[in-house]
Short mmCIF file of C-alpha atoms in Angstrom, two decimals:
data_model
loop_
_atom_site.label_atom_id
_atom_site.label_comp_id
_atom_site.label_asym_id
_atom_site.label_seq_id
_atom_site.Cartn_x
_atom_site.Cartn_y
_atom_site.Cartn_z
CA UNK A 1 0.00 0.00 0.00
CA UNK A 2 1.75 3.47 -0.91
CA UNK A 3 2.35 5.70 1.54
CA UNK A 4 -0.10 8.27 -0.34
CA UNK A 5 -3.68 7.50 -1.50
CA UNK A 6 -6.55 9.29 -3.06
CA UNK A 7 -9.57 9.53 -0.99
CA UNK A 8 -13.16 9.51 -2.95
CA UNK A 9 -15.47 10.89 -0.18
CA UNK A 10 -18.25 13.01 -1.41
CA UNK A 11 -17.22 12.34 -5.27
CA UNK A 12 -21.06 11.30 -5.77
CA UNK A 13 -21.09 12.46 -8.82
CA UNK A 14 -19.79 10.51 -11.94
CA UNK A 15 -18.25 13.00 -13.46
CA UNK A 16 -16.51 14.64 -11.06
CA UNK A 17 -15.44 10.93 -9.74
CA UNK A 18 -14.15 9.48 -12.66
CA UNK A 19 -12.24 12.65 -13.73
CA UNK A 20 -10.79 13.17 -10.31
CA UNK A 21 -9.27 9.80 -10.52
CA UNK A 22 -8.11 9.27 -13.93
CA UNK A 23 -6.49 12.48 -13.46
CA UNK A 24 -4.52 11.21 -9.80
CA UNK A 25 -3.79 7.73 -11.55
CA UNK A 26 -2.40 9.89 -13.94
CA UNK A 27 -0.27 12.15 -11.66
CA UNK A 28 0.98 8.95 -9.89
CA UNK A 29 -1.40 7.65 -7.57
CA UNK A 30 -1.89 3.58 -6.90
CA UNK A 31 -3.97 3.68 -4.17
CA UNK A 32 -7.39 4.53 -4.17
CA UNK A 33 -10.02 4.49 -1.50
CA UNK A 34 -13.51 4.21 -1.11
CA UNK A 35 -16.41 2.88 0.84
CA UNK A 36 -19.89 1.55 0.10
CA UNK A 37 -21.53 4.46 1.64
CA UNK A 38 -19.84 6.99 -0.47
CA UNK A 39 -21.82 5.87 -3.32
CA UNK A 40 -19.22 6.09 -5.77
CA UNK A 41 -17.81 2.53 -5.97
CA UNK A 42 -19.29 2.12 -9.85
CA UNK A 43 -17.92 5.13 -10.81
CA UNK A 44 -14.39 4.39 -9.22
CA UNK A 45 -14.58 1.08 -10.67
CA UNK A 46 -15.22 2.85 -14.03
CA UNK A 47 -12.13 4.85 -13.88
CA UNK A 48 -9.37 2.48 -12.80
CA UNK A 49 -10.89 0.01 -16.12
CA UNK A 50 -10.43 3.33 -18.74
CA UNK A 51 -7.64 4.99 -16.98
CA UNK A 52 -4.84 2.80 -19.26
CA UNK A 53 -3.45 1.28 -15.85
CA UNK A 54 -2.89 -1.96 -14.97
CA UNK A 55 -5.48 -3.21 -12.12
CA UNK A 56 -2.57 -5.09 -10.47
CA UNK A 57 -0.77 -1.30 -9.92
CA UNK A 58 -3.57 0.09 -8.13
CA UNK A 59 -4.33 -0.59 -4.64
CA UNK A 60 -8.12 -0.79 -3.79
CA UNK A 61 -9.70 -0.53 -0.60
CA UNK A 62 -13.13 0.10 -0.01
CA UNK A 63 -15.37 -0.55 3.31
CA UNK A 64 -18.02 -2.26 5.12
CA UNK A 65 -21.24 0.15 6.73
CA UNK A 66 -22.13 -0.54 10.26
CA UNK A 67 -25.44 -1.84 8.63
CA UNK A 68 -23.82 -4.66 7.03
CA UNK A 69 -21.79 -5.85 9.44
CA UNK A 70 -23.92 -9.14 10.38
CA UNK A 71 -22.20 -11.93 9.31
CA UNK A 72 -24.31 -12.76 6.13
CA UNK A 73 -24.86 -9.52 5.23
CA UNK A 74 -21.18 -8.47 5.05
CA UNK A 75 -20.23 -11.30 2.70
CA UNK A 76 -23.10 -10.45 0.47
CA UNK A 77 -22.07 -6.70 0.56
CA UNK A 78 -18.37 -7.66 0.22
CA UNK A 79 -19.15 -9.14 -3.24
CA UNK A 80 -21.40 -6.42 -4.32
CA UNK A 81 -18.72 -3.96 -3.75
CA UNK A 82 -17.04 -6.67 -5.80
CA UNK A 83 -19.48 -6.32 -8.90
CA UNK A 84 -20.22 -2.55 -8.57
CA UNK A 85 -15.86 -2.13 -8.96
CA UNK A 86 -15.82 -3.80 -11.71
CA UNK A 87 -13.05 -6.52 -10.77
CA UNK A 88 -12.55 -9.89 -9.36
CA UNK A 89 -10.70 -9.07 -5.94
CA UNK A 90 -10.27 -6.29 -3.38
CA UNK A 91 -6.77 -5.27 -2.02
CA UNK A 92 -8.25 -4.38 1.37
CA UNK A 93 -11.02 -4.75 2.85
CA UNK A 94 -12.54 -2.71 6.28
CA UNK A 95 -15.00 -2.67 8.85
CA UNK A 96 -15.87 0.80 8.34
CA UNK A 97 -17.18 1.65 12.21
CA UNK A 98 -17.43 -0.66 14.84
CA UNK A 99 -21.22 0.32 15.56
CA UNK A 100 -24.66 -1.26 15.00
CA UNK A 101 -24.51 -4.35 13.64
CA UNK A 102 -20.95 -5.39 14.02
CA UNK A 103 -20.03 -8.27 16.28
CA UNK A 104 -16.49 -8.95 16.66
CA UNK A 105 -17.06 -12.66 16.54
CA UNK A 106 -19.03 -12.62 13.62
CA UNK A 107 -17.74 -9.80 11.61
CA UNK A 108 -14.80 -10.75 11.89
CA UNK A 109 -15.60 -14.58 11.33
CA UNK A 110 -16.85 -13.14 8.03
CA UNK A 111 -13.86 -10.95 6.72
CA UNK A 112 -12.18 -14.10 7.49
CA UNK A 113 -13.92 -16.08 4.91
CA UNK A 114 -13.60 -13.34 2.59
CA UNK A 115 -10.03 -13.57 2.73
CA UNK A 116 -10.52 -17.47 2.17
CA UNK A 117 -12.75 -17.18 -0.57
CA UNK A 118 -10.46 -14.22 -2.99
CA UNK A 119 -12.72 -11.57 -2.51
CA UNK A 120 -9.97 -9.41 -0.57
CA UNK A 121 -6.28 -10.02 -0.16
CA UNK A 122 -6.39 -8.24 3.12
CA UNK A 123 -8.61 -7.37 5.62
CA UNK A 124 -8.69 -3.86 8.04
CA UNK A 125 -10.68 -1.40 10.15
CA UNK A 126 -11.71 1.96 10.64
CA UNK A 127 -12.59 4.24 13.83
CA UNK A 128 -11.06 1.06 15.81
CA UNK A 129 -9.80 2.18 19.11
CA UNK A 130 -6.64 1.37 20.45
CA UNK A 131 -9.13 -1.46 22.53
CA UNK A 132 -10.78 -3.03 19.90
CA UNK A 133 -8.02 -2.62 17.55
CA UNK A 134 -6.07 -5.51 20.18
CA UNK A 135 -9.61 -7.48 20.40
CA UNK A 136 -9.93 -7.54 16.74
CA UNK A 137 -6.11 -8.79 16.01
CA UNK A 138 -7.02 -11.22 18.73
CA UNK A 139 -9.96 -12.61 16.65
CA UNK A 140 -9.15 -12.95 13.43
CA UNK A 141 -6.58 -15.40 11.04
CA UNK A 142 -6.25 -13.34 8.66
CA UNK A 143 -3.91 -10.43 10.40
CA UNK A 144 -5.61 -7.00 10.27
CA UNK A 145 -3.53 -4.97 8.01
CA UNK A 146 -4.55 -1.39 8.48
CA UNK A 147 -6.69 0.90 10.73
CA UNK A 148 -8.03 3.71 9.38
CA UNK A 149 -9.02 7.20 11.61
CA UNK A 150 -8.93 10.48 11.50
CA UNK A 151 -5.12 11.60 11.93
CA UNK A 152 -3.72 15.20 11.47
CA UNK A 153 -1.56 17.82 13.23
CA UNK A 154 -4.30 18.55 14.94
CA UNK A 155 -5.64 15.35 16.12
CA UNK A 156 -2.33 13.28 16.21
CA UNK A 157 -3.47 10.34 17.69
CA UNK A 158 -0.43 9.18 19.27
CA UNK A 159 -1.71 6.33 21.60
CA UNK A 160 -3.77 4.99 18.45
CA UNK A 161 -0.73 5.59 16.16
CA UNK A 162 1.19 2.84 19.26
CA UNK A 163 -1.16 0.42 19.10
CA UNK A 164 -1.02 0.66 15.20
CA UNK A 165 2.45 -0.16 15.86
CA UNK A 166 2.20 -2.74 18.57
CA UNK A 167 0.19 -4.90 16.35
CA UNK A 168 2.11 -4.50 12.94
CA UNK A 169 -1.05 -2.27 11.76
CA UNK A 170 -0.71 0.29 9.34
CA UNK A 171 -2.15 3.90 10.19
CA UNK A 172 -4.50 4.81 7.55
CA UNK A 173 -5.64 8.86 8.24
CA UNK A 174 -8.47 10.21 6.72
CA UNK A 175 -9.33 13.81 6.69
CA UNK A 176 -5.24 14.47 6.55
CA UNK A 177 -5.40 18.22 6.12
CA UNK A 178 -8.04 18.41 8.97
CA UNK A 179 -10.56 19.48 6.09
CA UNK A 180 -8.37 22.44 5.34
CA UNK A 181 -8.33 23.85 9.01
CA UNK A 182 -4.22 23.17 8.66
CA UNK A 183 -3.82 26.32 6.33
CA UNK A 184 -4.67 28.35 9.76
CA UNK A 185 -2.42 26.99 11.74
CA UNK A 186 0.52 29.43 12.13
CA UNK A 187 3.29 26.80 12.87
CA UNK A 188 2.25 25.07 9.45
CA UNK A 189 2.07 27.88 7.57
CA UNK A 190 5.36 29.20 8.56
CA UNK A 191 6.89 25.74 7.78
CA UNK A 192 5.18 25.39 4.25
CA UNK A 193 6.79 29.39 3.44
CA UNK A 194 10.34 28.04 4.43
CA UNK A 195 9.68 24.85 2.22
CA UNK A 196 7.89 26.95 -0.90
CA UNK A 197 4.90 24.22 -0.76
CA UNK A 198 1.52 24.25 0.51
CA UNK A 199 0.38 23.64 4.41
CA UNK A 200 -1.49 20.80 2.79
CA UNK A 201 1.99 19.23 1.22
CA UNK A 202 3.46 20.17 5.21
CA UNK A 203 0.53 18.07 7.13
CA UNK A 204 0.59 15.24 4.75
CA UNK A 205 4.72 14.71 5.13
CA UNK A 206 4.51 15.11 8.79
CA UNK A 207 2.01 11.74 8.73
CA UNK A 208 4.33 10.39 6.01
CA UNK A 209 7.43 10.95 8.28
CA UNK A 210 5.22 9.34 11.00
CA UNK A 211 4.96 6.32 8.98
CA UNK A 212 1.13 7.08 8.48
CA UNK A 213 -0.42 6.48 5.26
CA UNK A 214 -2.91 9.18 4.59
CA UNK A 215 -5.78 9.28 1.95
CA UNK A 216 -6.20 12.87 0.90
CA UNK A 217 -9.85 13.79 -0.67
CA UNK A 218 -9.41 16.32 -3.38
CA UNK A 219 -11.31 17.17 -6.47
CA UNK A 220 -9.71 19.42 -8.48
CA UNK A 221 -6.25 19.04 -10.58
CA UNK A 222 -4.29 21.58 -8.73
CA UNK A 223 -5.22 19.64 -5.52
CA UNK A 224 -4.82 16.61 -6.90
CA UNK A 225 -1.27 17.16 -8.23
CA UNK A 226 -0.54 19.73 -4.93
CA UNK A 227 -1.22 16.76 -2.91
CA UNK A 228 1.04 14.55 -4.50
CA UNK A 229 3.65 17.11 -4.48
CA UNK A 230 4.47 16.63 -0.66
CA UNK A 231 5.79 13.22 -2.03
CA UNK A 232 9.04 14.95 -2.17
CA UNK A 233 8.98 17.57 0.97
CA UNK A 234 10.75 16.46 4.02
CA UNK A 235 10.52 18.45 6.74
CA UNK A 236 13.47 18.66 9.58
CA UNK A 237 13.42 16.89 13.34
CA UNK A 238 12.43 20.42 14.34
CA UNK A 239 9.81 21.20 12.26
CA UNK A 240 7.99 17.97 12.94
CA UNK A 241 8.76 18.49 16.80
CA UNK A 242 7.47 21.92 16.30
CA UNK A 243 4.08 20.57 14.75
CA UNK A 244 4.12 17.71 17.36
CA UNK A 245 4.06 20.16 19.98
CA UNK A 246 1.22 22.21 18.61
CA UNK A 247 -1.69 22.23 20.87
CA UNK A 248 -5.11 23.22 19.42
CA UNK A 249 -7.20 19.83 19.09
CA UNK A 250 -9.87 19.72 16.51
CA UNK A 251 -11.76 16.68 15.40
CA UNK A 252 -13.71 16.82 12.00
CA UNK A 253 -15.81 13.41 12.56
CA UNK A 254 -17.49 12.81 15.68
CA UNK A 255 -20.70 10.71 14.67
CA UNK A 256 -23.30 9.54 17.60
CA UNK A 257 -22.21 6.13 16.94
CA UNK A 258 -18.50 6.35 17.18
CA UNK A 259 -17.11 4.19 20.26
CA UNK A 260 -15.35 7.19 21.35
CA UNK A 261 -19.04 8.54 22.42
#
């Protein structure tokens, strides 16, 4: 899994979808993401098959709801995700929240089989806390491979980022940039003027130099390609102590069901 992926939250439309991925496959990108509720999985399907790159090059994750998470239902919506992206096995699949109708035994049980049968090469989860991140390694056969959660400067998530690293997990972060809230941050800004990028290109090396993949969401081509750019800024020990010891906290998802609440 590359260190940088391309998020597809909120591309619901199939124009906007397909042209926002064709264009990052085309700036460089092998790892997309998705998720049944973002109702785009047809449409990402759609680009990877026209986009003139070779489905074994791109890395394809997409997720579980928390209303599918019974053990029947989450092989049957494994394999639609299956059908609606248009190819015969997932890279990764996750639990998307641990709410509702997930049951570690049987959830899990299920991703399981799904490993089994070649619908995913690898199994994860999302919004797992350090808690039932060790529970759910505990359970399964298949290892867990990645937890995904909201991760930025200004929710660092150190003790999660631990337990990532405890149980060989890979940190996934969505909502990298803090849904833009980084550009306001004074440390980060100062950092991106001494490195001539954006405070976008600063947040998403600081997870990189973390060894945290992150999964930037962008539409356009200049964010697209802006993203990708912090691919080749490193920033100093200092300047990632200095954004380590930043202390405004700000969380961008904070549903009812999360089991932080």
């Amino acid at each position: 899994m590359a260190m940088l992926g391309y998020g597809t939250w909120k591309l619901a439309d199939r124009d906007t979808c397909i042209d926002a991925i064709t264009t990052a496959l085309e700036t460089g990108y092998r790892h997309i993401d998705t998720a049944r509720m973002y109702d785009n999985e047809t449409y990402v399907g759609e680009a990877i098959a026209n986009a003139g790159v070779d489905r074994d090059e791109v890395f394809l994750a997409t997720k579980i709801w928390p209303d599918d998470l019974a053990y029947d239902d989450a092989i049957d919506a494994a394999y639609d995700s299956l059908d609606r992206l248009n190819t015969d096995h997932l890279d990764l699949l996750y639990v998307h929240w641990p709410a509702r109708a997930y049951d570690p035994a049987e959830t899990l049980d299920a991703f399981d089989r799904l490993v089994e049968e070649g619908v995913t090469d690898r199994i994860g989860v999302s919004n797992f806390t350090p808690e039932l991140l060790a529970d759910a390694c505990d359970r399964t056969t298949a290892p867990i491979f990645a937890n995904q959660f909201e991760c930025h400067p200004l929710l660092p998530r150190q003790g999660w980022r631990d337990a990532c690293a405890e149980h060989d997990v890979q940190p996934v972060a969505y909502a990298p940039i803090a849904r833009q809230e980084v550009f306001e941050v004074e440390t980060i800004a100062e950092i991106a003027d001494a490195h001539d990028v954006s405070p976008a290109q600063v947040s998403l090396a600081w997870l990189r130099q973390h060894d945290v993949t992150a999964i930037p969401k962008a539409a356009s081509v200049d964010h697209i390609r802006d993203n990708w750019a912090s691919l080749s800024c490193t920033l100093t020990e200092a300047e990632l102590d200095a954004i380590d010891a930043i202390e405004t906290r700000s969380r961008k998802v904070n549903p009812e069901f999360a089991p932080w609440n």
